[in-house]
Amino acid sequence: MTDQRRLVLGSASPARLGLLRQAGLAPEVIVSGVDEDAITAPTPGELALVLAEAKAAAVAERPEAAGALVVGCDSVLELDGEAYGKPADAEEATARWKSMRGRSGILQTGHCVVDTATGRTVSATASTVVRFGEPTHAEIAAYVASGEPLHVAGAFTLDGRSAPFVEAIEGSHGNVIGLSLPLLRRLLGELDVSITDLWV
């Protein structure tokens, strides 16, 4: 392959960008600007997918994305059938952790890839079971005070301060951080693009 395809990440997430870079990719970043609160769906998995599709579509329409492969992602935590994104404030983050500890949830991440050169779009949701530990009230208070849970879906992340409070996961590790590389590889394959052709 002579001309390498451009890869655009339609997300402001430093964690997603980091995952792609660690996998040998060099995506450009164009933030979608989609109003996530205006989008609804019947189930958490469908919500994650619809949000990812909306983000990818919004970025794909931008002139600066012409000819690129655009990746959109969005994550929500499913607990008791409800979808939880980023907590609104410290109080909500504290309540969320008190309800999650000692239990399991499902981290749902929608993935959408738009090939702006052909107009083709593929999408799917990856699901990873997350088993939470039992942090003390003091540990939860300290974690919330760090500010980290206010910026991540489900009020936790595997690659930050809450890692000691996650006992185990079942499924894609990267999916919990924000992007499933195995799923991305499959979606690119559906568009007749090999992920190895995007390595830098």
Tab-separated table of C-alpha atoms in Angstrom:
chain	number	residue	atom	x	y	z
A	1	MET	CA	0.000	0.000	0.000
A	2	THR	CA	1.548	3.270	-1.098
A	3	ASP	CA	-0.615	5.992	0.408
A	4	GLN	CA	-1.387	5.307	4.030
A	5	ARG	CA	-4.950	6.043	5.071
A	6	ARG	CA	-5.494	8.816	7.600
A	7	LEU	CA	-7.096	7.756	10.851
A	8	VAL	CA	-9.206	10.286	12.752
A	9	LEU	CA	-10.396	9.789	16.326
A	10	GLY	CA	-13.650	11.645	16.911
A	11	SER	CA	-13.132	11.921	20.654
A	12	ALA	CA	-11.440	14.170	23.178
A	13	SER	CA	-10.573	11.153	25.341
A	14	PRO	CA	-6.838	11.010	26.132
A	15	ALA	CA	-7.304	7.360	27.163
A	16	ARG	CA	-8.645	6.364	23.715
A	17	LEU	CA	-5.875	8.285	21.996
A	18	GLY	CA	-3.319	6.550	24.207
A	19	LEU	CA	-4.687	3.092	23.386
A	20	LEU	CA	-4.467	3.742	19.650
A	21	ARG	CA	-0.942	5.112	19.915
A	22	GLN	CA	0.194	2.126	21.993
A	23	ALA	CA	-1.151	-0.120	19.222
A	24	GLY	CA	1.107	1.545	16.640
A	25	LEU	CA	-1.436	3.977	15.193
A	26	ALA	CA	-1.161	7.751	14.845
A	27	PRO	CA	-4.673	9.164	14.761
A	28	GLU	CA	-5.535	12.795	14.320
A	29	VAL	CA	-8.127	14.079	16.789
A	30	ILE	CA	-11.266	15.960	15.763
A	31	VAL	CA	-13.745	16.398	18.620
A	32	SER	CA	-17.317	15.745	17.508
A	33	GLY	CA	-19.146	18.321	19.621
A	34	VAL	CA	-22.208	16.034	19.812
A	35	ASP	CA	-24.656	16.875	22.627
A	36	GLU	CA	-24.644	13.505	24.392
A	37	ASP	CA	-27.478	14.458	26.754
A	38	ALA	CA	-29.847	14.930	23.798
A	39	ILE	CA	-29.489	11.289	22.681
A	40	THR	CA	-31.543	8.440	24.128
A	41	ALA	CA	-31.893	4.707	23.434
A	42	PRO	CA	-33.831	1.771	24.955
A	43	THR	CA	-30.841	-0.049	26.476
A	44	PRO	CA	-27.356	0.934	27.714
A	45	GLY	CA	-25.682	-1.047	24.916
A	46	GLU	CA	-27.812	0.638	22.267
A	47	LEU	CA	-27.177	4.047	23.854
A	48	ALA	CA	-23.405	3.544	23.660
A	49	LEU	CA	-23.745	2.524	19.999
A	50	VAL	CA	-26.041	5.413	18.999
A	51	LEU	CA	-23.701	7.898	20.689
A	52	ALA	CA	-20.662	6.425	18.922
A	53	GLU	CA	-22.461	6.557	15.566
A	54	ALA	CA	-23.514	10.170	16.161
A	55	LYS	CA	-19.956	11.206	17.025
A	56	ALA	CA	-18.422	9.446	14.021
A	57	ALA	CA	-21.047	10.850	11.650
A	58	ALA	CA	-20.571	14.405	12.946
A	59	VAL	CA	-16.797	14.239	12.442
A	60	ALA	CA	-17.079	12.472	9.061
A	61	GLU	CA	-19.097	15.430	7.730
A	62	ARG	CA	-16.267	17.874	8.476
A	63	PRO	CA	-14.191	18.978	5.460
A	64	GLU	CA	-10.956	18.243	7.347
A	65	ALA	CA	-11.976	14.577	7.683
A	66	ALA	CA	-12.309	14.057	3.909
A	67	GLY	CA	-10.721	10.793	2.788
A	68	ALA	CA	-10.034	9.618	6.338
A	69	LEU	CA	-11.220	6.673	8.405
A	70	VAL	CA	-13.163	8.200	11.285
A	71	VAL	CA	-13.524	6.325	14.577
A	72	GLY	CA	-16.226	7.322	17.048
A	73	CYS	CA	-16.629	5.708	20.478
A	74	ASP	CA	-18.755	6.175	23.551
A	75	SER	CA	-18.873	4.270	26.829
A	76	VAL	CA	-21.555	3.785	29.456
A	77	LEU	CA	-21.649	1.586	32.532
A	78	GLU	CA	-24.653	-0.705	32.744
A	79	LEU	CA	-25.758	-1.434	36.292
A	80	ASP	CA	-29.186	-2.945	37.036
A	81	GLY	CA	-30.188	-2.295	33.428
A	82	GLU	CA	-29.525	1.447	33.714
A	83	ALA	CA	-26.893	3.397	31.773
A	84	TYR	CA	-24.440	5.560	33.688
A	85	GLY	CA	-22.124	8.003	31.972
A	86	LYS	CA	-19.970	10.619	33.668
A	87	PRO	CA	-21.332	11.673	37.077
A	88	ALA	CA	-22.654	15.234	37.243
A	89	ASP	CA	-20.832	16.136	40.454
A	90	ALA	CA	-18.879	14.795	43.419
A	91	GLU	CA	-22.047	13.870	45.303
A	92	GLU	CA	-23.277	11.714	42.429
A	93	ALA	CA	-19.832	10.096	42.029
A	94	THR	CA	-19.799	9.205	45.732
A	95	ALA	CA	-23.297	7.696	45.582
A	96	ARG	CA	-22.356	5.772	42.436
A	97	TRP	CA	-19.319	4.186	44.074
A	98	LYS	CA	-21.273	3.253	47.186
A	99	SER	CA	-23.817	1.461	44.976
A	100	MET	CA	-21.173	-0.258	42.796
A	101	ARG	CA	-18.815	-1.648	45.420
A	102	GLY	CA	-18.877	-5.400	45.836
A	103	ARG	CA	-20.939	-5.761	42.654
A	104	SER	CA	-20.474	-6.274	38.934
A	105	GLY	CA	-21.455	-3.997	36.072
A	106	ILE	CA	-21.085	-4.129	32.303
A	107	LEU	CA	-18.996	-1.506	30.566
A	108	GLN	CA	-20.599	-0.979	27.155
A	109	THR	CA	-18.558	0.841	24.514
A	110	GLY	CA	-20.071	1.672	21.152
A	111	HIS	CA	-17.639	1.756	18.220
A	112	CYS	CA	-18.340	3.258	14.814
A	113	VAL	CA	-15.970	3.575	11.853
A	114	VAL	CA	-16.829	5.733	8.836
A	115	ASP	CA	-14.784	5.436	5.666
A	116	THR	CA	-15.236	8.954	4.289
A	117	ALA	CA	-13.643	7.887	0.994
A	118	THR	CA	-16.409	5.361	0.258
A	119	GLY	CA	-19.207	6.545	2.554
A	120	ARG	CA	-19.410	3.114	4.198
A	121	THR	CA	-20.130	2.877	7.920
A	122	VAL	CA	-19.759	-0.084	10.293
A	123	SER	CA	-20.528	-0.188	13.997
A	124	ALA	CA	-20.833	-2.533	16.969
A	125	THR	CA	-20.791	-2.516	20.759
A	126	ALA	CA	-18.211	-4.273	22.927
A	127	SER	CA	-19.227	-5.390	26.421
A	128	THR	CA	-16.885	-6.098	29.329
A	129	VAL	CA	-17.977	-7.305	32.767
A	130	VAL	CA	-16.342	-5.331	35.581
A	131	ARG	CA	-16.232	-6.693	39.133
A	132	PHE	CA	-15.798	-3.926	41.673
A	133	GLY	CA	-13.980	-4.302	44.948
A	134	GLU	CA	-15.126	-2.835	48.242
A	135	PRO	CA	-13.326	0.459	48.854
A	136	THR	CA	-13.970	2.003	52.262
A	137	HIS	CA	-15.917	5.236	52.730
A	138	ALA	CA	-12.583	7.003	53.234
A	139	GLU	CA	-11.133	5.536	50.035
A	140	ILE	CA	-14.215	6.561	48.060
A	141	ALA	CA	-14.036	10.083	49.505
A	142	ALA	CA	-10.349	10.355	48.594
A	143	TYR	CA	-10.992	9.075	45.085
A	144	VAL	CA	-13.858	11.482	44.471
A	145	ALA	CA	-11.737	14.339	45.859
A	146	SER	CA	-9.105	13.564	43.209
A	147	GLY	CA	-11.597	14.685	40.562
A	148	GLU	CA	-10.890	11.706	38.298
A	149	PRO	CA	-14.332	10.035	38.475
A	150	LEU	CA	-16.057	13.168	37.184
A	151	HIS	CA	-14.390	12.769	33.793
A	152	VAL	CA	-15.011	9.081	33.042
A	153	ALA	CA	-18.022	6.924	32.202
A	154	GLY	CA	-19.209	4.958	35.208
A	155	ALA	CA	-17.078	7.135	37.546
A	156	PHE	CA	-14.092	4.772	37.282
A	157	THR	CA	-11.257	3.794	34.978
A	158	LEU	CA	-8.794	0.905	34.818
A	159	ASP	CA	-5.835	3.115	33.967
A	160	GLY	CA	-6.078	5.585	36.826
A	161	ARG	CA	-6.559	5.997	40.565
A	162	SER	CA	-9.551	3.647	40.731
A	163	ALA	CA	-7.588	0.657	39.380
A	164	PRO	CA	-7.049	-0.736	42.921
A	165	PHE	CA	-10.833	-0.783	43.413
A	166	VAL	CA	-11.518	-3.036	40.400
A	167	GLU	CA	-11.111	-6.712	41.325
A	168	ALA	CA	-11.456	-8.280	37.873
A	169	ILE	CA	-12.793	-7.886	34.372
A	170	GLU	CA	-14.142	-10.366	31.843
A	171	GLY	CA	-13.634	-9.221	28.250
A	172	SER	CA	-11.550	-6.586	26.511
A	173	HIS	CA	-9.291	-4.601	28.861
A	174	GLY	CA	-9.066	-1.685	26.401
A	175	ASN	CA	-12.849	-1.585	26.115
A	176	VAL	CA	-13.063	-0.513	29.762
A	177	ILE	CA	-10.490	2.215	29.139
A	178	GLY	CA	-12.529	3.408	26.176
A	179	LEU	CA	-11.823	1.427	23.014
A	180	SER	CA	-11.683	-2.286	22.171
A	181	LEU	CA	-8.756	-2.800	19.798
A	182	PRO	CA	-9.948	-6.311	18.767
A	183	LEU	CA	-13.361	-4.886	17.830
A	184	LEU	CA	-11.756	-1.978	15.976
A	185	ARG	CA	-9.659	-4.463	13.979
A	186	ARG	CA	-12.802	-6.398	13.010
A	187	LEU	CA	-14.697	-3.246	11.999
A	188	LEU	CA	-11.790	-2.026	9.871
A	189	GLY	CA	-11.699	-5.486	8.269
A	190	GLU	CA	-15.363	-5.082	7.284
A	191	LEU	CA	-14.260	-1.942	5.438
A	192	ASP	CA	-11.459	-3.915	3.727
A	193	VAL	CA	-8.784	-2.148	5.746
A	194	SER	CA	-6.113	-4.087	7.647
A	195	ILE	CA	-5.143	-2.474	10.952
A	196	THR	CA	-1.507	-3.335	10.184
A	197	ASP	CA	-1.672	-1.041	7.135
A	198	LEU	CA	-2.346	1.839	9.542
A	199	TRP	CA	0.742	1.222	11.646
A	200	VAL	CA	3.300	4.028	11.683
